[in-house]
Tab-separated table of C-alpha atoms in Angstrom:
chain	number	residue	atom	x	y	z
A	1	MET	CA	66.377	-112.735	-97.204
A	2	THR	CA	70.119	-113.260	-97.186
A	3	PRO	CA	72.425	-111.242	-94.920
A	4	PHE	CA	73.550	-109.216	-97.969
A	5	MET	CA	69.944	-108.451	-98.936
A	6	ILE	CA	69.225	-107.304	-95.383
A	7	ARG	CA	72.283	-105.055	-95.522
A	8	VAL	CA	71.065	-103.449	-98.777
A	9	ALA	CA	67.541	-103.008	-97.374
A	10	GLU	CA	68.908	-101.308	-94.270
A	11	LEU	CA	70.934	-98.894	-96.413
A	12	ILE	CA	67.914	-98.013	-98.525
A	13	GLY	CA	65.918	-97.387	-95.362
A	14	MET	CA	68.493	-95.040	-93.802
A	15	PRO	CA	67.828	-91.300	-94.022
A	16	GLU	CA	70.318	-89.651	-96.393
A	17	ASP	CA	71.901	-87.464	-93.716
A	18	GLU	CA	72.386	-90.446	-91.389
A	19	LEU	CA	73.884	-92.497	-94.219
A	20	ALA	CA	76.284	-89.681	-95.108
A	21	GLU	CA	77.513	-89.491	-91.503
A	22	ALA	CA	77.995	-93.256	-91.208
A	23	ALA	CA	79.156	-93.966	-94.773
A	24	ASP	CA	82.557	-95.372	-93.816
A	25	GLU	CA	80.977	-97.633	-91.188
A	26	VAL	CA	78.133	-99.001	-93.301
A	27	ALA	CA	80.174	-99.074	-96.521
A	28	PRO	CA	83.774	-99.862	-95.594
A	29	MET	CA	86.413	-100.033	-98.274
A	30	PRO	CA	86.753	-103.607	-99.494
A	31	VAL	CA	89.852	-105.409	-98.304
A	32	THR	CA	92.454	-105.439	-101.052
A	33	ARG	CA	96.059	-106.457	-101.422
A	34	ILE	CA	98.851	-105.551	-103.803
A	35	SER	CA	98.346	-107.610	-106.954
A	36	GLN	CA	100.410	-110.773	-107.006
A	37	ARG	CA	101.449	-113.034	-109.853
A	38	ILE	CA	99.973	-116.499	-109.356
A	39	ALA	CA	99.569	-119.657	-111.438
A	40	THR	CA	97.281	-119.294	-114.453
A	41	SER	CA	94.902	-122.025	-113.257
A	42	THR	CA	94.652	-120.484	-109.794
A	43	GLY	CA	93.992	-117.043	-111.276
A	44	ALA	CA	91.305	-118.377	-113.610
A	45	ASP	CA	89.583	-120.284	-110.789
A	46	ARG	CA	89.682	-117.222	-108.567
A	47	GLN	CA	88.262	-114.913	-111.259
A	48	VAL	CA	85.437	-117.332	-112.097
A	49	ALA	CA	84.530	-117.768	-108.416
A	50	ILE	CA	84.496	-114.027	-107.738
A	51	ARG	CA	82.499	-113.397	-110.939
A	52	ALA	CA	79.897	-116.009	-109.970
A	53	LEU	CA	79.528	-114.482	-106.514
A	54	ALA	CA	79.264	-111.007	-108.054
A	55	GLU	CA	76.346	-112.162	-110.181
A	56	GLN	CA	74.577	-113.607	-107.154
A	57	LEU	CA	75.107	-110.458	-105.060
A	58	VAL	CA	74.061	-108.123	-107.890
A	59	CYS	CA	70.847	-110.136	-108.290
A	60	GLU	CA	70.197	-109.996	-104.546
A	61	ALA	CA	70.783	-106.233	-104.364
A	62	ASN	CA	68.613	-105.636	-107.426
A	63	ALA	CA	65.807	-107.742	-105.990
A	64	VAL	CA	65.778	-105.602	-102.852
A	65	MET	CA	66.036	-102.332	-104.780
A	66	SER	CA	63.294	-103.379	-107.250
A	67	TYR	CA	60.980	-104.344	-104.430
A	68	GLN	CA	61.578	-101.106	-102.527
A	69	SER	CA	61.575	-98.759	-105.507
A	70	ARG	CA	58.739	-97.357	-107.549
A	71	HIS	CA	61.132	-97.348	-110.482
A	72	GLY	CA	62.635	-100.763	-111.237
A	73	ASP	CA	65.212	-99.319	-113.632
A	74	ASP	CA	67.597	-97.931	-110.989
A	75	LEU	CA	69.618	-101.117	-110.559
A	76	LEU	CA	73.152	-102.465	-110.571
A	77	SER	CA	74.466	-103.727	-113.902
A	78	LEU	CA	77.047	-106.430	-114.402
A	79	TYR	CA	78.764	-107.097	-117.686
A	80	ASP	CA	81.691	-109.194	-118.774
A	81	GLU	CA	84.715	-108.353	-120.860
A	82	THR	CA	86.586	-111.178	-122.527
A	83	LEU	CA	89.836	-110.153	-124.142
A	84	PRO	CA	92.560	-112.384	-125.602
A	85	THR	CA	94.657	-112.316	-122.404
A	86	GLU	CA	92.175	-111.073	-119.815
A	87	LEU	CA	88.924	-111.976	-118.092
A	88	ALA	CA	87.065	-109.087	-116.498
A	89	PHE	CA	83.687	-108.014	-115.250
A	90	ASN	CA	82.315	-104.592	-114.446
A	91	VAL	CA	79.632	-103.644	-111.973
A	92	THR	CA	78.048	-100.252	-112.564
A	93	TYR	CA	75.487	-98.143	-110.751
A	94	ARG	CA	74.415	-94.593	-111.531
A	95	GLY	CA	77.494	-93.736	-113.576
A	96	ARG	CA	80.047	-95.259	-111.198
A	97	ALA	CA	81.853	-98.525	-111.841
A	98	ALA	CA	84.163	-101.133	-110.398
A	99	ARG	CA	86.149	-103.484	-112.642
A	100	VAL	CA	87.587	-106.785	-111.435
A	101	SER	CA	89.986	-108.461	-113.845
A	102	THR	CA	92.594	-111.152	-114.226
A	103	THR	CA	95.276	-110.877	-116.899
A	104	PHE	CA	97.111	-113.961	-118.143
A	105	GLU	CA	100.670	-113.646	-119.354
A	106	ASP	CA	103.707	-115.963	-119.535
A	107	GLY	CA	102.072	-118.719	-117.493
A	108	THR	CA	100.959	-116.432	-114.673
A	109	ALA	CA	97.792	-114.603	-113.717
A	110	TYR	CA	97.538	-111.097	-112.297
A	111	GLY	CA	94.396	-109.746	-110.609
A	112	ARG	CA	93.360	-106.114	-110.574
A	113	LEU	CA	90.629	-103.904	-109.134
A	114	VAL	CA	89.980	-100.613	-110.890
A	115	GLY	CA	87.216	-98.145	-110.239
A	116	ASP	CA	86.001	-94.942	-108.742
A	117	GLY	CA	87.600	-94.497	-105.339
A	118	PHE	CA	90.146	-97.298	-105.733
A	119	ASP	CA	93.105	-95.297	-106.985
A	120	SER	CA	96.542	-96.488	-105.930
A	121	GLU	CA	100.115	-96.174	-107.094
A	122	LEU	CA	100.448	-99.963	-107.106
A	123	PRO	CA	97.883	-102.289	-108.717
A	124	HIS	CA	95.540	-103.857	-106.172
A	125	GLU	CA	93.161	-106.789	-106.260
A	126	LEU	CA	90.387	-107.947	-103.970
A	127	GLU	CA	91.716	-109.948	-101.022
A	128	GLY	CA	89.160	-112.621	-101.876
A	129	PRO	CA	85.455	-113.304	-102.361
A	130	ASP	CA	84.646	-112.043	-98.853
A	131	SER	CA	85.645	-108.533	-100.007
A	132	LEU	CA	83.037	-108.456	-102.765
A	133	PRO	CA	79.990	-107.511	-100.646
A	134	ASP	CA	81.840	-104.465	-99.303
A	135	LEU	CA	82.832	-103.487	-102.852
A	136	LEU	CA	79.200	-103.556	-104.023
A	137	ILE	CA	77.873	-101.774	-100.935
A	138	ARG	CA	80.533	-99.084	-101.340
A	139	LEU	CA	79.553	-98.652	-104.994
A	140	LEU	CA	75.890	-98.245	-104.024
A	141	VAL	CA	76.517	-95.792	-101.194
A	142	GLU	CA	78.987	-93.632	-103.127
A	143	SER	CA	76.610	-93.511	-106.100
A	144	GLY	CA	73.695	-92.314	-104.007
A	145	LEU	CA	71.096	-94.913	-103.136
A	146	PRO	CA	67.407	-94.201	-103.544
A	147	HIS	CA	65.912	-93.985	-100.060
A	148	HIS	CA	62.607	-95.540	-99.075
A	149	ASP	CA	60.963	-96.603	-95.872
A	150	VAL	CA	61.990	-100.211	-95.365
A	151	ARG	CA	60.920	-102.728	-92.801
A	152	VAL	CA	63.384	-105.571	-92.324
């Protein structure tokens, strides 16, 4: 198992009251920064890299949750949005969502993170790919994970 899979398994194995008390420790807010205009090629590369990692992490989390659950339908979903001037993907779980996008305009790219619990006066984006695991863990914990006995 990967370190991310172990992290998901540990969360599933935590009693609900213990998880509620330690939610900010086990599911820290992902590191973000104020959105910055960058070169189109850099923005596209960054979006594609983060999207590819998101797919890998969603698959890893779903593998753990499927294995631990009696019901294999309670899983993360990932879907893409392709608009004329924007690339985006959404990760959803139990009615909550996080959307990571890059908009292209006038030769520049502009990243943005939108979702439940990520409200801000100024647009923010993920600091980088290393912030993605925390984003997914936070989404799982805030949505209410199913809890099962897990041995890691």
